[in-house]
Amino acid sequence: MSDRASAVLRHAVPPLRRLLPQVLLGLAAGLSTVALLAASAWLIVRAAEQPPVLYLSLGVVGVRAFALGRAVFRYLERLAGHDAAFQQLAAIRTGVFERLLPIAPDGLAATRRGDLLTRFVGDVDELQSVSLRIVQPVVSAVVVVVVAIAGLAWLAPASALAAAGCLVAGVIVAIVAQQVIAARADRRLAPLRGELQAAVVEHVQALDVLVAFDAAAPGRARIRRLGERLEQAIRRRASAAGITAAAMSAVGGFAAAASMWAAEPLLAGGRIDAPTFAVLCLVPLAIAEVSAALPSAMGFIRVVRTSAERIADAVPDAIPGGVPLPPRAPVELPTGLGAPALRLRGVSARWPHVAGADDSHGGESWGEDSSIAPADLGALDLDIEPGERLLVEGPSGSGKTTLAHVLVRFLEYEGSYRLGGAEVRDLDPIEVRRIVGLVEQRPWLFDEDIRQNLLFARDTASDEELLAVLARVGLKGWVVERGGLGAPVGERGALVSGGQAQRIALARAMLADFPVLVLDEPTASVDPDRADALLRDLLTAAGPDRSVVLISHTGAPRELIDRAISVEPSPSSPVLQYDA
Amino acid sequence: MKPLDPRLVSRSRAARGFLLSGAALALLQAGAMIAFAWSLTALVTGFIGGASTAASGGALAILLAAASVRALAGWLWEWVGSAGAMRVKSELRDDLLAALERQPRGNRGLTTARAATLLGPGLDALDEYFGRYLPQLVLTVVATPVLVISVWMADWVSGLILVIVLPLIPLFMALIGMATGAVQRRQWQRLESLSKGFLEVVGGLSTLMVFGRAERQVGRIRDVTEAYRASTMKVLRVTFLSGFTLELAGSLSVALVAVSIGLRLVAGDFTLAPGLFVLVLAPEVFLPIRNVGAAFHASTAGLEASRDALDALDQAEGAEVPPSRGADPAGITDAAGLRIRDLRVIRDGAVVLEGLSFDVAPGEFVVVTGDSGSGKSSLLSAILGFADLEGEVTIDGVPVGAATRSNTSWAGQAPQLLAGTIAENVRLGQPDAAASLLEHALRVGGVDLPGHRRLGPSGAGLSGGQAQRVATARAVHRLLAADARLLLLDEPSSALDADRELELGRRLRELAREGRAVLVTTHRPGLAEAADRTVPLSEVARV
């Protein structure tokens, strides 16, 4: 495991004061389990010797107390453990988030590819199992087993040695089976599972095409074959995982037999009495039950280690090249001038290489214009005058999105990019983003109501202002129809269409009142025949004083724009300019 | 709540196999436990009575054998559980996929998006269900009675204690569930929205940065997580109560049994051997039902998954697209090409197209124009036999449906490409067609990329326009390779520039001249100019 993954794991362990209660409670529960069986065995065998009842009363009380204690301690332990784990979750999440901030968004695979996002967030949340399922059970089980074995040793050292030998052997077999064999099988399983899942999704989504082209039956046969291969791999893994279960199940019986055989000479020699002998024979069963927690905790180590390694990869220590760094002494931007002019001279930019962004398709390349790694931007000269409407055209792979990210200072650039006369490299990136705003290709809508989705752009805005800005982007009727500003937008904007999402995003940008606005492919997720209407509404709503950079590969009605440029794929970067 | 969907047992051979082998394993395991408890008791009482190690070899052999058999049974459970889950999943997946083909567009109850979730992550819930919950359930049903009977035979008082306590467990759990169910459900719903908090902040990070709101999210994450903790703990305090009940019932009955045996031993009306036997066996009686309780969550998820899959299966198998009505065999047998009379298409209960009539004769190139939402795609759906329709749609006199699909080639508005090379995509359904046809189809479609270029899942790696051209080429390839009579293209030029659009129009004319019927929808004028005839949908068919 890499050092950085270990560091991630160390941060996930709660501080001692929060860890201690659950460990102590787990200890009490485990000791009660062992003591219950010991006390019961002692009670029964001692009773068979028919002493006066008074001699048994301690055993009777003990049996009842341990029975009650085991259930109560276990309940409290689970509560304390979960509480501590959730408290640590806040620390884990904020810790990871604070490390994300300097490299976000473009140095971060998770925000670049949606399918990685859920996995990344799941990995972070997985770390709460570190205390709950690993540290606490292991510490409790080890201490209980050691104390119980020490107790046996006090009664009969040979028994303790024999039982301990069996337990250690059993636990080692169980852990090795899990760590080595099952881990190897797991590694084979993950890609097979992914392949099957991808095949099923593709098949179902394209089912009408497959049926229309008589290709559904072969597709189904392929999925069946994948399923059979997965079943074989699962069976191999089950055989390995079964060894763990089998070893832990057998170990109790073997340890009991070993302890008995070692204690028998003491009984025959009269050095221990019959009740003690019974305790020595039965207690190993309870110890084995407690130590069964160890292999399952080891299984969780494997899970969280994978998560920790992925997090360590996704959040690099060093800020990757291509992500802009804030300058040590930022220059103040001259203010109060409305929209400043933007002057780009020989600006080129490339996307940071990001681990995890391209690890999931088996090394195959789908070509340069795949959506995973946006294209580099070649040397570009560009002037944007205050209040100008500029259309940036160009085929896929010419770096249009890259240009948008340079303009809002998500990406580092080479060459010169001046904003109102100041070199952008010398400005605080947050200041740049106060001037230049971006409406993204797929704007993120938060799973709240429309009001909350607008308010975070300007939290002092009144409902009247919000409705006014919605009216400007042509959404007022729609919002009223939906029941007002309190209408939900759904998870990832599931309840609104692509065009409506763009309009909401634009409304947000207008509330923030950016003097320069970059629209990145606003019609990408809109039916082709509705695209022009959307563009018309967006550009009209932006008003006459704002500079607008419209990025679109399908173009725009010429009467809406002042000027158009075309970017060509890098490295050759002839920029064709013409007047609209 | 039923622990197992009866439809699963009646439908799935694998599920029946799992239950049968599981019951056999449960008996084996119960037998091993009894043998283990008996031999351990015999050894301990024997040694206390003064037996020598030499005379106890037989009992020791039984002890070790019983422990090993029990371990073996545990190993087999692992195997039977996960293999069973895999087989049941394969069966359900295969059946469901086959059933979906009857309505490839999905229907209101079972959209393709839902089917994809159902077949993927949905069925995965069955892993835990078959791997953890059902084995313990089978053990409880089969092994627990056997163990209780053997305890009863050794000591009926202890047996009675177990018989009284065991049914109390489900009773108490049901009572706890009833008393807290509503609160818990409300809390879980709240939890679901809270647990997404972090996902939202990370996912929306670039948006937050644009608006200068990223830095202040740290406090928000802390607040949301703290709220999450507080409300989760409220739920857990109640949820863990059922675990507490199980644990308490188990350990208290062991205590009851031990104390009762102890007191009777002191009084001299009982012997040690059955007492120890019962003491060793009593915790084992409670083990399966405790594990059932622990795996309860796996059961609800698994049950839901199997119910969803079986419901979907019933629904998909019940649904059949009705063949076009009014296909009066007497009147239309000689009509060549596509013939549409009084077509009415209903989607999700709403009429999307009404009163449409026109023909496309072989050798004709017809363009259907209309605004977005005028029903162009629904028209093509109807011709493909994918839609509920009234009226008459025939191809060479045959009502549309599965039978006419071999005569039809089609490219939809969404390209719907698959993982694989461009050539594999174009030759979909006709993998053995001549290479010259592939070349020709790529040319007609205007694909300027090499055929060996590899695409990701769902055609990832192409721009929208390129993907659309490949989809057009695919339809043309099928038209030629399968010698189909009718070519349907839905908005093939929406991402083409004017030159390419003209070129496509010319190529489509050529195809029509070879004696095929070509029907294309578009909202742009370029293709319409190349066509023989234009059918404006908005005037004819708007409701």
PDB file of C-alpha atoms in Angstrom, chain B residues 363 440 480 485 509-516:
ATOM      1  CA  GLY B 363     -38.554   3.659 -56.311  1.00  0.00           C
ATOM      2  CA  HIS B 440     -20.575   1.592 -50.136  1.00  0.00           C
ATOM      3  CA  LEU B 480     -28.388  -3.473 -49.201  1.00  0.00           C
ATOM      4  CA  ARG B 485     -37.587  -2.927 -49.427  1.00  0.00           C
ATOM      5  CA  ARG B 509     -32.309   9.342 -54.615  1.00  0.00           C
ATOM      6  CA  GLU B 510     -29.937   6.809 -56.136  1.00  0.00           C
ATOM      7  CA  LEU B 511     -31.035   4.174 -53.617  1.00  0.00           C
ATOM      8  CA  ALA B 512     -34.672   4.853 -54.438  1.00  0.00           C
ATOM      9  CA  ARG B 513     -33.981   4.540 -58.165  1.00  0.00           C
ATOM     10  CA  GLU B 514     -32.843   0.951 -57.562  1.00  0.00           C
ATOM     11  CA  GLY B 515     -36.462   0.102 -56.715  1.00  0.00           C
ATOM     12  CA  ARG B 516     -36.566   0.703 -52.975  1.00  0.00           C
TER      13      ARG B 516
END
